[in-house]
PDB file of C-alpha atoms and ligand atoms in Angstrom:
ATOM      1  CA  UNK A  31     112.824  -3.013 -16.548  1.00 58.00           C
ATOM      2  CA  UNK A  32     114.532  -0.419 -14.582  1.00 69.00           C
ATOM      3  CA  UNK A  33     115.214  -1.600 -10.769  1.00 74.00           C
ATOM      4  CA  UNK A  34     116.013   0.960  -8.879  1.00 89.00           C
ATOM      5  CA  UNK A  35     116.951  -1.378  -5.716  1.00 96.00           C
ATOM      6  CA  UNK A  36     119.428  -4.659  -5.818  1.00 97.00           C
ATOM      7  CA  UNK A  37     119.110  -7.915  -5.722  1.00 98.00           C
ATOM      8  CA  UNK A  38     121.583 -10.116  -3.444  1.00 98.00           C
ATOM      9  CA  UNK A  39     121.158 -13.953  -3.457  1.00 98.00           C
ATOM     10  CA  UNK A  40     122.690 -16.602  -0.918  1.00 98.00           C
ATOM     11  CA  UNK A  41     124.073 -19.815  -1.764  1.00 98.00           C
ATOM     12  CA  UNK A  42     126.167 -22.501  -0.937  1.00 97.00           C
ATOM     13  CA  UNK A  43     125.557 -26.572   0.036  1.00 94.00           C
ATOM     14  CA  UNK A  44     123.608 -27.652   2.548  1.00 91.00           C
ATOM     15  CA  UNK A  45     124.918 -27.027   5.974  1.00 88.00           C
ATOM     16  CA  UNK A  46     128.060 -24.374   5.081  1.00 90.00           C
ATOM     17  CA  UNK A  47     125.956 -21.975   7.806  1.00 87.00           C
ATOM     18  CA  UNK A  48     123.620 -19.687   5.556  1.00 92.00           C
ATOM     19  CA  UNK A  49     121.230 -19.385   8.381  1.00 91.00           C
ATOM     20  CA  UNK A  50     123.482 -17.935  11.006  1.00 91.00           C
ATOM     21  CA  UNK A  51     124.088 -15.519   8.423  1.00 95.00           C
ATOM     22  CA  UNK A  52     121.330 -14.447   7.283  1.00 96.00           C
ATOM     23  CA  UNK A  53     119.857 -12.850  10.851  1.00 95.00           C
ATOM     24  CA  UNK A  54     123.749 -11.016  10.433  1.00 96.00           C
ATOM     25  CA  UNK A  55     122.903  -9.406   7.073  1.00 97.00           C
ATOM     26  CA  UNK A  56     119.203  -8.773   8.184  1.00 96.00           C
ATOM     27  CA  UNK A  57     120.393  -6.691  11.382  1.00 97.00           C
ATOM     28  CA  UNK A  58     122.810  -5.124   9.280  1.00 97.00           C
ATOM     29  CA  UNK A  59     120.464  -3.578   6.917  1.00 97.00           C
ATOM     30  CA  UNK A  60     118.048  -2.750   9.679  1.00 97.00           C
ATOM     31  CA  UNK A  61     120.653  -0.767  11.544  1.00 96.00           C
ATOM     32  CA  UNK A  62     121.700   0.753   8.102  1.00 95.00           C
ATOM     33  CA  UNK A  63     117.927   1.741   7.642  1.00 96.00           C
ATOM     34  CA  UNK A  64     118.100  -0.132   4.453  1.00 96.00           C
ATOM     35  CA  UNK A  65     114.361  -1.053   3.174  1.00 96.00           C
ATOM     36  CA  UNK A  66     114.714  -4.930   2.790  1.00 98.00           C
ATOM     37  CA  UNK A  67     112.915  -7.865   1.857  1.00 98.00           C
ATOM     38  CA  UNK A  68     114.134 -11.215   2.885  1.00 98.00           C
ATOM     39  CA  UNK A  69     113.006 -14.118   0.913  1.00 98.00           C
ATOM     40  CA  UNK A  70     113.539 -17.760  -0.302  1.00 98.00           C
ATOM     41  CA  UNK A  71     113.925 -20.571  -2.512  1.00 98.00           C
ATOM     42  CA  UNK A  72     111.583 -22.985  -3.378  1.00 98.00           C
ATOM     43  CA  UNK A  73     109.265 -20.305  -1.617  1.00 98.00           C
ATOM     44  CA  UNK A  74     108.449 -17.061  -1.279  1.00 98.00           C
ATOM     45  CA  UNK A  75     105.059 -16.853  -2.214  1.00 98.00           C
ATOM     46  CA  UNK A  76     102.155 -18.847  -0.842  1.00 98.00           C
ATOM     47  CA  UNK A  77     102.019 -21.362  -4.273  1.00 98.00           C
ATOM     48  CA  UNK A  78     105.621 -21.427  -3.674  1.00 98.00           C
ATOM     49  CA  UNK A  79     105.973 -22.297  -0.471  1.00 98.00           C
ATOM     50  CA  UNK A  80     103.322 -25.313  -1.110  1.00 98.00           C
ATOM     51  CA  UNK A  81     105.777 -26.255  -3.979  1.00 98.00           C
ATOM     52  CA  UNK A  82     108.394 -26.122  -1.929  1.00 98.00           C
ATOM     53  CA  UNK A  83     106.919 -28.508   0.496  1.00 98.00           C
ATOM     54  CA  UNK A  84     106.699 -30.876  -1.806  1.00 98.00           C
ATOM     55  CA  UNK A  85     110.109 -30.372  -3.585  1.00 98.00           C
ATOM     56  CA  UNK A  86     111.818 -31.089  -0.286  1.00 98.00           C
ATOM     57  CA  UNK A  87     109.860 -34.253   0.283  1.00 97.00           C
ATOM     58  CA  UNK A  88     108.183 -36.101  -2.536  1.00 98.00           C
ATOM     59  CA  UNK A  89     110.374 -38.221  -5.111  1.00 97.00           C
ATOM     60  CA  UNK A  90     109.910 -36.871  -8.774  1.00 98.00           C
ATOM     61  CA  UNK A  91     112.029 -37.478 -12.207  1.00 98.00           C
ATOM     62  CA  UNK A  92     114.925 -34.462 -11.843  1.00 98.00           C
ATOM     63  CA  UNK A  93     113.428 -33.134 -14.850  1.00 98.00           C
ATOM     64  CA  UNK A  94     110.017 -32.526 -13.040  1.00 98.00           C
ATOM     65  CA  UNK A  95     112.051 -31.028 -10.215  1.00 98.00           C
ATOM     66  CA  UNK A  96     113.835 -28.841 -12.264  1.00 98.00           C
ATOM     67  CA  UNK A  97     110.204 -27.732 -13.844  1.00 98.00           C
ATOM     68  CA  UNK A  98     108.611 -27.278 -10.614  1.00 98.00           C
ATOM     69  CA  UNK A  99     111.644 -25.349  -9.047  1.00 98.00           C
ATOM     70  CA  UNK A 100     111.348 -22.767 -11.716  1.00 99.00           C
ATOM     71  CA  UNK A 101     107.256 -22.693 -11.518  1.00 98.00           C
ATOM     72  CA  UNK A 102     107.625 -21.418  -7.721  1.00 98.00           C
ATOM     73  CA  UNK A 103     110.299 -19.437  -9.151  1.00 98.00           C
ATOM     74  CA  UNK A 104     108.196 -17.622 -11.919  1.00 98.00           C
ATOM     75  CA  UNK A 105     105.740 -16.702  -8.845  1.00 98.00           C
ATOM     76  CA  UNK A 106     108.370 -15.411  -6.434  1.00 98.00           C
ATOM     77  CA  UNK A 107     109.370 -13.152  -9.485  1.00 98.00           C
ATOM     78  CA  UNK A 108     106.156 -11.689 -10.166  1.00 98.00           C
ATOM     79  CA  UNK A 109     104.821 -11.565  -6.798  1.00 98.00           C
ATOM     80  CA  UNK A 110     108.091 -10.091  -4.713  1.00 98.00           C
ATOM     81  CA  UNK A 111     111.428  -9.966  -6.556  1.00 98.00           C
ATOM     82  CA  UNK A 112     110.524  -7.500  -9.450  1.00 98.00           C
ATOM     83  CA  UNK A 113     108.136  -5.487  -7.871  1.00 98.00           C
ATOM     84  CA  UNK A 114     110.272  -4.814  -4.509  1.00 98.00           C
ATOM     85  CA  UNK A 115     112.809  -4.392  -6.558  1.00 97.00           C
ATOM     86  CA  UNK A 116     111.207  -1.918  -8.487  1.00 97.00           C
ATOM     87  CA  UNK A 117     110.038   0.280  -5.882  1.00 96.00           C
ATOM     88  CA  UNK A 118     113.679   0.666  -4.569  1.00 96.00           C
ATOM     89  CA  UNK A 119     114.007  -1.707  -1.832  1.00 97.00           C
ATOM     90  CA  UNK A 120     116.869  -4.396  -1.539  1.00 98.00           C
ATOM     91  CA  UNK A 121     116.079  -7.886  -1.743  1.00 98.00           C
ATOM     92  CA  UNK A 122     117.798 -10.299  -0.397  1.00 98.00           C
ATOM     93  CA  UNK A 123     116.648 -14.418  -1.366  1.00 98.00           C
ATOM     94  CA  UNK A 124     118.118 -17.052   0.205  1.00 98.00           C
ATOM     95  CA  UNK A 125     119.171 -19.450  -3.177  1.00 98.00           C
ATOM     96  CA  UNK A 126     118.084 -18.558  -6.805  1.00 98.00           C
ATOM     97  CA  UNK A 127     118.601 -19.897 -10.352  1.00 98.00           C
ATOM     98  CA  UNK A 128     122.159 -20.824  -9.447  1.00 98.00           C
ATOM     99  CA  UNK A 129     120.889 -23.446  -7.124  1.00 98.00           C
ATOM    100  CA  UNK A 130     118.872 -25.211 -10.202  1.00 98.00           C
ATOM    101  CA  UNK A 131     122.731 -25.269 -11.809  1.00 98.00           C
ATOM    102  CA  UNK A 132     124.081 -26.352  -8.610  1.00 98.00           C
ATOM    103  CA  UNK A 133     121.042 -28.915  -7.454  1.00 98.00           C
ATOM    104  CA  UNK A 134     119.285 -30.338 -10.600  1.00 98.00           C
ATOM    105  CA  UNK A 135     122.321 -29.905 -13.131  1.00 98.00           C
ATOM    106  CA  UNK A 136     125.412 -30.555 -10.897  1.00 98.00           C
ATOM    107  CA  UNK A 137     123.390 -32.991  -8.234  1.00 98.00           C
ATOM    108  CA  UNK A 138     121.091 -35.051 -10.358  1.00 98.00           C
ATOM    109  CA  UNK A 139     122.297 -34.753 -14.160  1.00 98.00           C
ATOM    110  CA  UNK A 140     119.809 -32.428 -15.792  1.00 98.00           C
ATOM    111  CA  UNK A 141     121.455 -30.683 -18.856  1.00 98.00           C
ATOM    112  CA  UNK A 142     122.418 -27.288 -18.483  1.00 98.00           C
ATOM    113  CA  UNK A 143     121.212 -26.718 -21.862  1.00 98.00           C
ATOM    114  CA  UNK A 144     117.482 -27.177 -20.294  1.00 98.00           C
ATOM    115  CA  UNK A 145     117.683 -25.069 -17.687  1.00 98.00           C
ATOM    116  CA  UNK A 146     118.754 -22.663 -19.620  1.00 98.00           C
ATOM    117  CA  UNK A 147     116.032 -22.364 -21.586  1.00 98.00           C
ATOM    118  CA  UNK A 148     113.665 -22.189 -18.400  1.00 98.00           C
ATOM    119  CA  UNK A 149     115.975 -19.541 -16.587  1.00 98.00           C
ATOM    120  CA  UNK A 150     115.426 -17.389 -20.323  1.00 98.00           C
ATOM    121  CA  UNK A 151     111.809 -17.778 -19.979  1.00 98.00           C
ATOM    122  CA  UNK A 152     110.731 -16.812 -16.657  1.00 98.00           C
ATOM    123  CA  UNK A 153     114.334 -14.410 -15.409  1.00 97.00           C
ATOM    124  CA  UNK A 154     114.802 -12.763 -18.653  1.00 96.00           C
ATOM    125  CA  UNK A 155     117.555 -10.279 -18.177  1.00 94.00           C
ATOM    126  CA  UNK A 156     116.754 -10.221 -14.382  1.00 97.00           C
ATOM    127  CA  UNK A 157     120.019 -11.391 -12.594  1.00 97.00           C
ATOM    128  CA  UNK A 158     121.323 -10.662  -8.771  1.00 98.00           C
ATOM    129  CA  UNK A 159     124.010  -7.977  -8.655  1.00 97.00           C
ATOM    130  CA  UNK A 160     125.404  -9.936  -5.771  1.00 98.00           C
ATOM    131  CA  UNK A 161     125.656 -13.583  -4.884  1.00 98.00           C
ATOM    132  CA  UNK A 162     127.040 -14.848  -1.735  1.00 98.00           C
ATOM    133  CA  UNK A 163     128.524 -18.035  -1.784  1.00 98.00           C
ATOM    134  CA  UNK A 164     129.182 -20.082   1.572  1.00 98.00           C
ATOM    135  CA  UNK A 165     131.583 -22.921   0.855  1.00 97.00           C
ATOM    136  CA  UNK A 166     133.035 -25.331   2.321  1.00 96.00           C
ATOM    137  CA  UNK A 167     134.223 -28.875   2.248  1.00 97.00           C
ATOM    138  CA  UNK A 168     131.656 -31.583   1.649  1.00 96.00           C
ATOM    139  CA  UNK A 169     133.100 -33.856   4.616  1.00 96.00           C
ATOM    140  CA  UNK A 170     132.456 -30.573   7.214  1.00 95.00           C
ATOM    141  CA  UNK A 171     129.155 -29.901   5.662  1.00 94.00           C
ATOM    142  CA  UNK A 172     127.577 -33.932   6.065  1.00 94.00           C
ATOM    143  CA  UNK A 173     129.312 -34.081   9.787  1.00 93.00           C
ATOM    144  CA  UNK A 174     127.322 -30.683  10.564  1.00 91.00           C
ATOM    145  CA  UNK A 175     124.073 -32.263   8.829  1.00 92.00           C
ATOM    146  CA  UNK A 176     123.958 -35.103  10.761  1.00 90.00           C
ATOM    147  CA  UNK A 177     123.275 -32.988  13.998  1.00 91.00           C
ATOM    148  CA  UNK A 178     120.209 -31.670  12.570  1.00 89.00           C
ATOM    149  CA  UNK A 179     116.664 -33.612  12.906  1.00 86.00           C
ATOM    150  CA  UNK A 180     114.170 -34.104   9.614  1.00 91.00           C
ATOM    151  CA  UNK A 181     116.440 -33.713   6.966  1.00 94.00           C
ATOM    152  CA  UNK A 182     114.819 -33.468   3.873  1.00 95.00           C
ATOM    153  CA  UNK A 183     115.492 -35.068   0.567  1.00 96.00           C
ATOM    154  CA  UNK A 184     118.313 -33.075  -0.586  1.00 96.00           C
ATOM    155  CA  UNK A 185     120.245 -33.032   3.034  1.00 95.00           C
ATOM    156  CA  UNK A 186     119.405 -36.805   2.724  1.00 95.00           C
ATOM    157  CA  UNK A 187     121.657 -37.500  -0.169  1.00 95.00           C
ATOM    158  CA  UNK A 188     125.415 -38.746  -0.647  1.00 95.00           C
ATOM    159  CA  UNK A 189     128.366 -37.522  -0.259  1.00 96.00           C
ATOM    160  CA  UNK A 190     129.336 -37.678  -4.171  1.00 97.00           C
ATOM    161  CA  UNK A 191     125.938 -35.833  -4.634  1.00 97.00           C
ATOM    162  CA  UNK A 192     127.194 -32.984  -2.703  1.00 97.00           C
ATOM    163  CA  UNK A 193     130.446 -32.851  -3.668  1.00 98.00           C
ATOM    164  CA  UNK A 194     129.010 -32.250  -7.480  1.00 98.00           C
ATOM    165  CA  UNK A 195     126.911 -29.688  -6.022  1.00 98.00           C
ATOM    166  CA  UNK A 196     129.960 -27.917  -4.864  1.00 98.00           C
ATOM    167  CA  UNK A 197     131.905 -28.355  -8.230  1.00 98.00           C
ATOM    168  CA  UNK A 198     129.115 -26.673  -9.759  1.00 98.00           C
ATOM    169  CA  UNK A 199     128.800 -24.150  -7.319  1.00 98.00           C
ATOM    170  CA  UNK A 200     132.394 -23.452  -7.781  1.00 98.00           C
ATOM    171  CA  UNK A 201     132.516 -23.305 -11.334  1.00 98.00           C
ATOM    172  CA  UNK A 202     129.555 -20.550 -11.529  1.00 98.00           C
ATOM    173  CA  UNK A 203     131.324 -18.457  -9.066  1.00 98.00           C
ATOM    174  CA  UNK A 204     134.577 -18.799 -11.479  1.00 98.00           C
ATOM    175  CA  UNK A 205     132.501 -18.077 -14.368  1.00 98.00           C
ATOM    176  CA  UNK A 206     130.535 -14.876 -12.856  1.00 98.00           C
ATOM    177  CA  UNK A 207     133.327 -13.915 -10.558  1.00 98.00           C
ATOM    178  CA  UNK A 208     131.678 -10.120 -11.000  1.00 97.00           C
ATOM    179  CA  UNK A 209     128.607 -10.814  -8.822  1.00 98.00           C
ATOM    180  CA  UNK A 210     130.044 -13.847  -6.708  1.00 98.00           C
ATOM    181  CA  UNK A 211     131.435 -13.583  -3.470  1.00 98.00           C
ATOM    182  CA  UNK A 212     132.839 -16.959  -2.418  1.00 98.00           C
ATOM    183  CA  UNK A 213     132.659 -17.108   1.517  1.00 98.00           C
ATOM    184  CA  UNK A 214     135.443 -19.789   3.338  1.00 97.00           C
ATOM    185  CA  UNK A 215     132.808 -20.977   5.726  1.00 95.00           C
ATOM    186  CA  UNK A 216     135.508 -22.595   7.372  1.00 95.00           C
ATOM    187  CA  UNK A 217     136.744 -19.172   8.643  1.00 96.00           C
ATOM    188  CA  UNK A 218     135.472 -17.585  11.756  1.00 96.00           C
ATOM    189  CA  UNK A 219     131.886 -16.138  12.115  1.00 96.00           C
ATOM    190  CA  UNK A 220     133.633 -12.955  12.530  1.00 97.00           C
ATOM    191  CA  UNK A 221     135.802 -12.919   9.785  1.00 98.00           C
ATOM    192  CA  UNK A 222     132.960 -14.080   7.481  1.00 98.00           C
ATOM    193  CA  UNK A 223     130.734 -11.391   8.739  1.00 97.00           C
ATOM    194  CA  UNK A 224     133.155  -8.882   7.884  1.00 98.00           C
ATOM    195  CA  UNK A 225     134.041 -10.167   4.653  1.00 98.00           C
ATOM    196  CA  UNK A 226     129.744  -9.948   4.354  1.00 98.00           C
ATOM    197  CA  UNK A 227     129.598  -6.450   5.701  1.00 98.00           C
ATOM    198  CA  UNK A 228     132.479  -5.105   2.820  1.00 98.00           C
ATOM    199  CA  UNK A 229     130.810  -6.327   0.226  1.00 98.00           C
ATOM    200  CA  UNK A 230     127.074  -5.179   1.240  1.00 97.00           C
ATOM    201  CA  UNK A 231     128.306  -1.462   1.877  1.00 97.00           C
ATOM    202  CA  UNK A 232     129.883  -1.463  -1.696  1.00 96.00           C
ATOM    203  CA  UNK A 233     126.823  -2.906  -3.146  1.00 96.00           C
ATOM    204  CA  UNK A 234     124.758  -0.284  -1.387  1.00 94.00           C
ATOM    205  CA  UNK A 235     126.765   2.831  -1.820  1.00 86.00           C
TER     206      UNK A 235
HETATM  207  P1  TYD B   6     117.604 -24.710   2.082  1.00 58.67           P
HETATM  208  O1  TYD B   6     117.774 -23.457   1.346  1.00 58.67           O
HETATM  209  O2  TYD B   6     118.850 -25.441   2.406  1.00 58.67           O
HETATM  210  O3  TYD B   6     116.729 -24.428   3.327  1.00 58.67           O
HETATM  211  P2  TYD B   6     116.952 -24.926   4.821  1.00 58.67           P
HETATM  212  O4  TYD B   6     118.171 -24.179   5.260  1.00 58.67           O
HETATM  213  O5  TYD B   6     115.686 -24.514   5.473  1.00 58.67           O
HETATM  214  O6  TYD B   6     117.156 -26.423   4.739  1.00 58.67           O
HETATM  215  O7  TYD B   6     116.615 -25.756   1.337  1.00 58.67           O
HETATM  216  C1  TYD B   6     116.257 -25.698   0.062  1.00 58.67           C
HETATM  217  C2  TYD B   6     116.694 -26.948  -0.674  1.00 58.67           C
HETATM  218  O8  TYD B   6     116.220 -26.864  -2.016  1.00 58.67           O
HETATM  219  C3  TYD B   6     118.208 -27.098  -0.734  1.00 58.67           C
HETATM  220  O9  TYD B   6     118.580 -28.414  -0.393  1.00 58.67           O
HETATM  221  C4  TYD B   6     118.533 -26.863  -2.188  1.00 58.67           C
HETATM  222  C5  TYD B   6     117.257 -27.166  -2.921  1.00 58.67           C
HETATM  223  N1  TYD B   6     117.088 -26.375  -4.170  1.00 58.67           N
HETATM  224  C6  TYD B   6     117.277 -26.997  -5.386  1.00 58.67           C
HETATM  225  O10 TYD B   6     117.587 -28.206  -5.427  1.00 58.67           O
HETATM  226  N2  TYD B   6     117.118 -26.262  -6.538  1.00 58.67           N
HETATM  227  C7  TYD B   6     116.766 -24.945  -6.527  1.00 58.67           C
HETATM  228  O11 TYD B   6     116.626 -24.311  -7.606  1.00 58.67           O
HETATM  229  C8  TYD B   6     116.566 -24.310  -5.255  1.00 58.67           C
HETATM  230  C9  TYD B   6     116.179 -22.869  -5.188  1.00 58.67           C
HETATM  231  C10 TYD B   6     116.743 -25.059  -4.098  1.00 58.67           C
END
């Protein structure tokens, strides 16, 4: 498959401030006059987003999770990610396959080995040319959660939980340091945005 436009994905634990971020990066584009399509994880497409209802609420063995999370993600793939990204436009999801490392690997003990046979299956050779990653330290990231109402399961869970998820997270940016940005989310919203803003207009030139 030839894509002719580029695929940018956000991660980072729960609570290390994707959100604000993402109405940065969407303005950005906009005043650019990039052609984007802003997207999601579970989500994305209507099955997906009725997965993803039930990922972020109903109990299930982390296996099943791990099954389900990559059904909604074989949808969002051949509904919106391959053929925006075919027709030249810039998509942007917020959390991808490195997530299922980060979540159902890292967070709940699923072997890598497994997921890696589901990411071959339904990615293929499809891979983002750029990942953001917000981090920050688990003990910012829980204080920050516990201001916000209806958490769901994941936001629900321990500290040691999210700590592995940031291990994990760490380690994949490490290992694919040439599409990973790590983001200090610790650092103002400014300096983060410019930091954002450097990296988009070299992915875009
Ligand atoms: P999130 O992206 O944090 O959305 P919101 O900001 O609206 O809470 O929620 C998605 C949750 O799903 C998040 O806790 C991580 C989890 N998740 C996985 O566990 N595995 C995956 O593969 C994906 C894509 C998400």
């Amino acid at each position: 498959m030839n894509n002719l436009g580029k695929f940018i994905t956000l991660e980072g634990v729960d609570g290390a401030g994707k959100t604000t971020h993402i109405e940065f990066i969407k303005n950005y584009l906009s005043d650019l006059g990039i052609h984007y399509v802003m997207t999601r994880e579970p989500g994305g497409t209507l099955l997906g987003e009725r997965l993803r209802d039930i990922l972020l609420h109903d109990e299930m063995t982390p296996e099943t999770e791990t099954m389900l999370m990559f059904a909604a993600r074989n949808e969002h793939i051949d509904k919106v990610i391959r053929p925006n990204l075919l027709s030249g436009a810039v998509v942007i999801s917020d959390r991808f396959t490195d997530a299922s490392y980060a979540y159902q690997a890292g967070g709940k003990g699923v072997k890598e080995e497994k997921i890696d046979i589901l990411k071959n299956w339904v990615q293929g050779s499809l891979q983002p040319d750029l990942t953001f990653l917000f981090d920050l330290p688990v003990e910012i990231s829980m204080e920050r959660l516990k201001k916000t109402k209806n958490l769901d399961k994941f936001e629900r869970e321990n500290k040691n939980f999210h700590e592995n998820i940031r291990k994990k997270y760490l380690m994949l940016a490490n290992a694919c340091a040439e599409r990973f940005v790590v983001l200090d989310s610790q650092k103002s919203i400014e300096e983060i945005q410019c930091q954002i803003k450097l990296k988009l207009d070299e992915a875009l030139k």
